[in-house]
C-alpha cells in the first residue's frame, strides 16, 4: 500500500470571511489582513486572505466523522491503521504534523485535498511499546477553471503500537478519591427566598408589590419600576421548553451525560434555566410542555428540575 494515492476530499464551503473571523477569534489572531476588509483592500492582495495555518480546517468533515461533501472519495486513507490494529497494534499516538504553504488563500476559493500513503517504517521499539510509524501526506488544491493549483501540504505521522507491558508493583494504598458533589449556589439576602422555597418544594418567583410584575433571576430591585418593595409568589411550576442545549463534552463530574439543560418559560411569563430529567434528548423540541419537579443531591441540595408533561 505504500505509495498509494487516495481520491479527493472536498471542502464543504468556499474560503469565506465568516469562518476566517471565527478562527481568528478562537486563535487570538488580530492581523487586519485577515479580518479588516478596508485594510486588506489597500494591500497587494486587494482584499481579505485566510491565515495560512487555517489550511487544514477548510476540508475537515465537521461535527460528524467522515461527513464529507458529495463527490469526495469513499476510499479511507487511514485503512492501513485498521490493518495494523488487526495485528494487535491497537494504540496510537500522533508524532508529527507539518504544514507547508504555497501562497495565501483568497475569499471564494474552493479547496480539496488528496492523500498519499507515504511510508511505513520498520518495526520500532520505543518506550511506549513496539510498533510502526505511519506517514501520510495530504496535498491541498484550489479548484481553477484553467487547472487546479496546489496551495499547500500536510505531512501527518502516527505511531501504531502494542503498549509495553507494565510491571505491576506493590504500592502503598492511597486514600480514596473523594466523591465530587454538585456545587452549591451562592445565597444572598436577595436569593434566599428562592432556595428556601426549593427546600419546601415550592418554585418561588420574585414579585414586585409596586407594579405587580414578576422577575427572575432575583435582584435587589425591580427591573421594571426600580422599586425595592419585593416579595415572591409561588409559581404553578408548569410551562414549556423555550430553548435547550444538550451538553456532551467536556464531561464534568458529577453530572451525567448527555446532559440536557432547558430554558423554561413558565405560565406566569418568566423564564428560568434548569436541568431536564426523564427525557430522551433526541426527542426534545421547542414548545414541549414541562413541569417542575424537585430533586435533592448530596443529601442537602434541593434543585428545581423539569420533566415533560401531558397537555391538559
Short mmCIF file of N, CA and C in Angstrom, two decimals, residues 49-165:
data_model
loop_
_atom_site.label_atom_id
_atom_site.label_comp_id
_atom_site.label_asym_id
_atom_site.label_seq_id
_atom_site.Cartn_x
_atom_site.Cartn_y
_atom_site.Cartn_z
N UNK A 49 -7.54 37.80 2.98
CA UNK A 49 -6.98 36.48 2.74
C UNK A 49 -7.15 35.65 4.01
N UNK A 50 -6.99 34.34 3.88
CA UNK A 50 -7.14 33.44 5.01
C UNK A 50 -5.78 33.17 5.66
N UNK A 51 -5.75 33.01 6.98
CA UNK A 51 -4.48 32.66 7.64
C UNK A 51 -3.94 31.34 7.09
N UNK A 52 -2.68 31.26 6.73
CA UNK A 52 -2.13 30.00 6.19
C UNK A 52 -2.33 28.82 7.13
N UNK A 53 -2.18 29.04 8.45
CA UNK A 53 -2.31 27.94 9.40
C UNK A 53 -3.71 27.37 9.47
N UNK A 54 -4.66 28.03 8.80
CA UNK A 54 -6.05 27.56 8.78
C UNK A 54 -6.28 26.53 7.69
N UNK A 55 -5.27 26.23 6.89
CA UNK A 55 -5.42 25.38 5.71
C UNK A 55 -6.15 24.07 5.99
N UNK A 56 -5.75 23.35 7.01
CA UNK A 56 -6.31 22.03 7.28
C UNK A 56 -7.80 22.10 7.62
N UNK A 57 -8.23 23.20 8.26
CA UNK A 57 -9.60 23.27 8.74
C UNK A 57 -10.63 23.35 7.61
N UNK A 58 -10.25 23.84 6.44
CA UNK A 58 -11.22 24.02 5.37
C UNK A 58 -11.83 22.70 4.91
N UNK A 59 -11.07 21.64 4.95
CA UNK A 59 -11.54 20.36 4.40
C UNK A 59 -11.90 19.34 5.48
N UNK A 60 -12.06 19.79 6.72
CA UNK A 60 -12.45 18.84 7.76
C UNK A 60 -13.94 18.53 7.65
N UNK A 61 -14.32 17.36 8.18
CA UNK A 61 -15.68 16.87 7.98
C UNK A 61 -16.71 17.60 8.82
N UNK A 62 -16.29 18.24 9.91
CA UNK A 62 -17.25 18.93 10.77
C UNK A 62 -17.59 18.12 11.99
N UNK A 63 -18.80 18.31 12.50
CA UNK A 63 -19.22 17.69 13.75
C UNK A 63 -19.27 16.17 13.64
N UNK A 64 -19.66 15.65 12.47
CA UNK A 64 -19.83 14.21 12.31
C UNK A 64 -18.66 13.62 11.54
N UNK A 65 -18.12 12.54 12.05
CA UNK A 65 -16.94 11.92 11.46
C UNK A 65 -17.22 11.42 10.05
N UNK A 66 -16.27 11.66 9.14
CA UNK A 66 -16.34 11.19 7.75
C UNK A 66 -17.57 11.71 7.02
N UNK A 67 -18.05 12.89 7.41
CA UNK A 67 -19.21 13.50 6.74
C UNK A 67 -18.68 14.51 5.73
N UNK A 68 -18.30 13.99 4.55
CA UNK A 68 -17.69 14.84 3.53
C UNK A 68 -18.68 15.17 2.42
N UNK A 69 -18.44 16.25 1.69
CA UNK A 69 -19.37 16.68 0.64
C UNK A 69 -19.49 15.65 -0.48
N UNK A 70 -20.58 15.71 -1.24
CA UNK A 70 -20.74 14.82 -2.40
C UNK A 70 -19.56 14.95 -3.35
N UNK A 71 -19.15 13.82 -3.91
CA UNK A 71 -18.01 13.80 -4.82
C UNK A 71 -16.72 13.40 -4.15
N UNK A 72 -16.69 13.45 -2.82
CA UNK A 72 -15.48 13.05 -2.09
C UNK A 72 -15.31 11.53 -2.16
N UNK A 73 -14.08 11.09 -2.07
CA UNK A 73 -13.79 9.66 -2.16
C UNK A 73 -14.32 8.91 -0.93
N UNK A 74 -14.72 7.66 -1.16
CA UNK A 74 -15.11 6.77 -0.06
C UNK A 74 -13.94 5.90 0.38
N UNK A 75 -12.82 6.00 -0.33
CA UNK A 75 -11.64 5.18 -0.02
C UNK A 75 -10.93 5.78 1.19
N UNK A 76 -10.86 5.02 2.28
CA UNK A 76 -10.33 5.53 3.54
C UNK A 76 -8.80 5.51 3.55
N UNK A 77 -8.16 6.69 3.56
CA UNK A 77 -6.70 6.71 3.57
C UNK A 77 -6.10 6.19 4.87
N UNK A 78 -6.93 6.02 5.90
CA UNK A 78 -6.43 5.51 7.18
C UNK A 78 -6.64 3.99 7.29
N UNK A 79 -6.96 3.36 6.16
CA UNK A 79 -7.20 1.92 6.19
C UNK A 79 -6.00 1.12 6.68
N UNK A 80 -4.78 1.62 6.44
CA UNK A 80 -3.60 0.91 6.91
C UNK A 80 -3.59 0.80 8.43
N UNK A 81 -4.16 1.80 9.11
CA UNK A 81 -4.20 1.75 10.57
C UNK A 81 -5.11 0.62 11.04
N UNK A 82 -6.20 0.39 10.30
CA UNK A 82 -7.10 -0.72 10.63
C UNK A 82 -6.38 -2.05 10.47
N UNK A 83 -5.58 -2.17 9.42
CA UNK A 83 -4.84 -3.42 9.20
C UNK A 83 -3.86 -3.68 10.34
N UNK A 84 -3.21 -2.62 10.82
CA UNK A 84 -2.28 -2.78 11.93
C UNK A 84 -3.02 -3.16 13.21
N UNK A 85 -4.20 -2.59 13.40
CA UNK A 85 -5.00 -2.94 14.58
C UNK A 85 -5.36 -4.42 14.58
N UNK A 86 -5.65 -4.96 13.39
CA UNK A 86 -5.99 -6.38 13.29
C UNK A 86 -4.82 -7.28 13.67
N UNK A 87 -3.60 -6.74 13.62
CA UNK A 87 -2.41 -7.49 14.01
C UNK A 87 -2.01 -7.22 15.46
N UNK A 88 -2.88 -6.50 16.18
CA UNK A 88 -2.63 -6.28 17.61
C UNK A 88 -2.01 -4.95 17.96
N UNK A 89 -1.76 -4.09 16.95
CA UNK A 89 -1.18 -2.78 17.23
C UNK A 89 -2.32 -1.78 17.44
N UNK A 90 -2.92 -1.84 18.62
CA UNK A 90 -4.18 -1.13 18.87
C UNK A 90 -3.99 0.32 19.30
N UNK A 91 -2.84 0.66 19.85
CA UNK A 91 -2.65 2.01 20.40
C UNK A 91 -2.08 2.94 19.34
N UNK A 92 -2.36 4.23 19.50
CA UNK A 92 -1.89 5.21 18.52
C UNK A 92 -1.51 6.50 19.22
N UNK A 93 -0.47 7.14 18.71
CA UNK A 93 -0.10 8.47 19.18
C UNK A 93 0.40 9.25 17.97
N UNK A 94 -0.05 10.49 17.84
CA UNK A 94 0.42 11.35 16.76
C UNK A 94 1.81 11.89 17.13
N UNK A 95 2.72 11.86 16.16
CA UNK A 95 4.09 12.28 16.46
C UNK A 95 4.56 13.45 15.59
N UNK A 96 3.97 13.63 14.40
CA UNK A 96 4.35 14.75 13.54
C UNK A 96 3.12 15.31 12.82
N UNK A 97 3.08 16.63 12.74
CA UNK A 97 2.08 17.30 11.92
C UNK A 97 2.76 18.53 11.35
N UNK A 98 3.07 18.49 10.05
CA UNK A 98 3.87 19.54 9.43
C UNK A 98 3.10 20.15 8.26
N UNK A 99 2.77 21.43 8.36
CA UNK A 99 2.05 22.14 7.30
C UNK A 99 3.03 22.99 6.50
N UNK A 100 2.89 22.96 5.18
CA UNK A 100 3.62 23.88 4.31
C UNK A 100 2.62 24.60 3.43
N UNK A 101 2.96 25.82 3.03
CA UNK A 101 2.03 26.67 2.29
C UNK A 101 2.70 27.21 1.04
N UNK A 102 1.95 27.25 -0.06
CA UNK A 102 2.47 27.81 -1.31
C UNK A 102 2.14 29.30 -1.41
N UNK A 103 0.96 29.68 -0.91
CA UNK A 103 0.53 31.08 -1.01
C UNK A 103 -0.66 31.31 -0.09
N UNK A 104 -1.07 32.57 0.03
CA UNK A 104 -2.29 32.89 0.77
C UNK A 104 -3.51 32.44 -0.03
N UNK A 105 -4.58 32.08 0.69
CA UNK A 105 -5.85 31.77 0.07
C UNK A 105 -6.75 33.00 0.09
N UNK A 106 -7.43 33.25 -1.02
CA UNK A 106 -8.33 34.40 -1.11
C UNK A 106 -9.77 33.95 -0.94
N UNK A 107 -10.63 34.91 -0.61
CA UNK A 107 -12.04 34.61 -0.41
C UNK A 107 -12.64 34.05 -1.70
N UNK A 108 -13.50 33.05 -1.55
CA UNK A 108 -14.20 32.48 -2.69
C UNK A 108 -13.54 31.24 -3.29
N UNK A 109 -12.31 30.93 -2.89
CA UNK A 109 -11.65 29.74 -3.43
C UNK A 109 -12.27 28.48 -2.84
N UNK A 110 -12.34 27.42 -3.64
CA UNK A 110 -12.83 26.12 -3.18
C UNK A 110 -11.69 25.12 -3.21
N UNK A 111 -11.53 24.40 -2.08
CA UNK A 111 -10.38 23.52 -1.90
C UNK A 111 -10.78 22.05 -1.88
N UNK A 112 -9.79 21.23 -2.12
CA UNK A 112 -9.88 19.79 -1.86
C UNK A 112 -8.48 19.30 -1.58
N UNK A 113 -8.36 18.11 -1.02
CA UNK A 113 -7.04 17.51 -0.86
C UNK A 113 -7.06 16.06 -1.28
N UNK A 114 -5.89 15.58 -1.68
CA UNK A 114 -5.69 14.16 -1.95
C UNK A 114 -4.66 13.64 -0.95
N UNK A 115 -4.67 12.33 -0.72
CA UNK A 115 -3.79 11.73 0.30
C UNK A 115 -2.90 10.68 -0.34
N UNK A 116 -1.65 10.67 0.09
CA UNK A 116 -0.70 9.65 -0.35
C UNK A 116 -0.16 8.93 0.87
N UNK A 117 -0.25 7.59 0.85
CA UNK A 117 0.36 6.79 1.90
C UNK A 117 1.86 6.80 1.63
N UNK A 118 2.57 7.64 2.37
CA UNK A 118 3.95 7.95 2.04
C UNK A 118 4.94 6.88 2.48
N UNK A 119 4.79 6.39 3.70
CA UNK A 119 5.79 5.42 4.17
C UNK A 119 5.30 4.66 5.39
N UNK A 120 5.85 3.48 5.57
CA UNK A 120 5.65 2.64 6.76
C UNK A 120 7.03 2.22 7.23
N UNK A 121 7.37 2.56 8.46
CA UNK A 121 8.71 2.27 8.97
C UNK A 121 8.87 0.78 9.25
N UNK A 122 10.12 0.38 9.47
CA UNK A 122 10.37 -0.95 10.04
C UNK A 122 9.79 -0.97 11.45
N UNK A 123 9.63 -2.16 12.00
CA UNK A 123 9.14 -2.25 13.37
C UNK A 123 10.13 -1.60 14.31
N UNK A 124 9.58 -0.75 15.21
CA UNK A 124 10.42 0.01 16.13
C UNK A 124 10.07 -0.34 17.58
N UNK A 125 11.09 -0.30 18.40
CA UNK A 125 10.90 -0.49 19.84
C UNK A 125 11.09 0.85 20.52
N UNK A 126 10.05 1.33 21.18
CA UNK A 126 10.13 2.62 21.88
C UNK A 126 9.69 2.43 23.32
N UNK A 127 9.79 3.50 24.08
CA UNK A 127 9.35 3.44 25.47
C UNK A 127 7.84 3.19 25.56
N UNK A 128 7.10 3.61 24.54
CA UNK A 128 5.67 3.37 24.54
C UNK A 128 5.33 1.92 24.26
N UNK A 129 6.13 1.31 23.40
CA UNK A 129 5.88 -0.07 23.01
C UNK A 129 6.48 -0.36 21.66
N UNK A 130 6.07 -1.48 21.06
CA UNK A 130 6.59 -1.92 19.77
C UNK A 130 5.56 -1.63 18.68
N UNK A 131 6.03 -1.00 17.57
CA UNK A 131 5.07 -0.70 16.52
C UNK A 131 5.71 -0.09 15.31
N UNK A 132 4.90 0.64 14.53
CA UNK A 132 5.31 1.18 13.24
C UNK A 132 4.92 2.65 13.14
N UNK A 133 5.79 3.43 12.49
CA UNK A 133 5.49 4.81 12.17
C UNK A 133 4.82 4.85 10.79
N UNK A 134 3.62 5.42 10.75
CA UNK A 134 2.85 5.52 9.50
C UNK A 134 2.81 6.98 9.09
N UNK A 135 3.23 7.26 7.86
CA UNK A 135 3.28 8.64 7.38
C UNK A 135 2.37 8.83 6.19
N UNK A 136 1.48 9.83 6.29
CA UNK A 136 0.57 10.20 5.20
C UNK A 136 0.87 11.63 4.79
N UNK A 137 0.69 11.92 3.51
CA UNK A 137 0.85 13.29 3.01
C UNK A 137 -0.43 13.72 2.31
N UNK A 138 -1.02 14.82 2.79
CA UNK A 138 -2.20 15.40 2.17
C UNK A 138 -1.79 16.64 1.38
N UNK A 139 -2.13 16.65 0.09
CA UNK A 139 -1.82 17.79 -0.76
C UNK A 139 -3.10 18.56 -1.05
N UNK A 140 -3.08 19.86 -0.79
CA UNK A 140 -4.26 20.71 -0.92
C UNK A 140 -4.23 21.49 -2.23
N UNK A 141 -5.38 21.55 -2.89
CA UNK A 141 -5.50 22.22 -4.18
C UNK A 141 -6.67 23.20 -4.14
N UNK A 142 -6.54 24.26 -4.91
CA UNK A 142 -7.63 25.19 -5.17
C UNK A 142 -8.17 24.92 -6.57
N UNK A 143 -9.49 24.78 -6.67
CA UNK A 143 -10.09 24.48 -7.96
C UNK A 143 -10.07 25.72 -8.86
N UNK A 144 -9.53 25.53 -10.07
CA UNK A 144 -9.43 26.62 -11.03
C UNK A 144 -9.93 26.15 -12.39
N UNK A 145 -10.60 27.02 -13.16
CA UNK A 145 -11.08 26.61 -14.48
C UNK A 145 -9.96 26.27 -15.45
N UNK A 146 -8.79 26.84 -15.23
CA UNK A 146 -7.65 26.61 -16.14
C UNK A 146 -6.71 25.52 -15.63
N UNK A 147 -7.08 24.85 -14.53
CA UNK A 147 -6.23 23.81 -13.95
C UNK A 147 -6.04 24.04 -12.48
N UNK A 148 -6.33 23.02 -11.67
CA UNK A 148 -6.27 23.17 -10.22
C UNK A 148 -4.85 23.47 -9.76
N UNK A 149 -4.75 24.29 -8.71
CA UNK A 149 -3.46 24.80 -8.26
C UNK A 149 -3.14 24.30 -6.86
N UNK A 150 -1.94 23.74 -6.68
CA UNK A 150 -1.52 23.28 -5.36
C UNK A 150 -1.26 24.50 -4.47
N UNK A 151 -1.85 24.45 -3.25
CA UNK A 151 -1.71 25.59 -2.34
C UNK A 151 -1.04 25.22 -1.02
N UNK A 152 -0.85 23.92 -0.76
CA UNK A 152 -0.19 23.54 0.49
C UNK A 152 -0.13 22.05 0.67
N UNK A 153 0.53 21.64 1.75
CA UNK A 153 0.70 20.20 2.00
C UNK A 153 0.76 19.96 3.51
N UNK A 154 0.21 18.84 3.92
CA UNK A 154 0.26 18.42 5.32
C UNK A 154 0.90 17.05 5.41
N UNK A 155 1.99 16.95 6.16
CA UNK A 155 2.57 15.65 6.50
C UNK A 155 2.06 15.27 7.87
N UNK A 156 1.48 14.08 7.96
CA UNK A 156 0.91 13.62 9.22
C UNK A 156 1.45 12.22 9.52
N UNK A 157 2.08 12.08 10.69
CA UNK A 157 2.71 10.81 11.06
C UNK A 157 2.19 10.35 12.41
N UNK A 158 1.84 9.07 12.51
CA UNK A 158 1.40 8.48 13.77
C UNK A 158 2.22 7.24 14.06
N UNK A 159 2.22 6.86 15.32
CA UNK A 159 2.89 5.63 15.76
C UNK A 159 1.82 4.66 16.23
N UNK A 160 1.67 3.54 15.51
CA UNK A 160 0.73 2.48 15.90
C UNK A 160 1.53 1.40 16.61
N UNK A 161 1.10 1.05 17.84
CA UNK A 161 1.97 0.19 18.64
C UNK A 161 1.20 -0.71 19.59
N UNK A 162 1.91 -1.76 20.03
CA UNK A 162 1.47 -2.60 21.13
C UNK A 162 2.11 -2.03 22.39
N UNK A 163 1.33 -1.61 23.37
CA UNK A 163 1.90 -0.98 24.56
C UNK A 163 2.91 -1.89 25.26
N UNK A 164 3.96 -1.28 25.76
CA UNK A 164 4.93 -2.02 26.55
C UNK A 164 4.24 -2.57 27.79
N UNK A 165 4.56 -3.81 28.15
CA UNK A 165 3.92 -4.44 29.30
C UNK A 165 4.29 -3.70 30.57
#
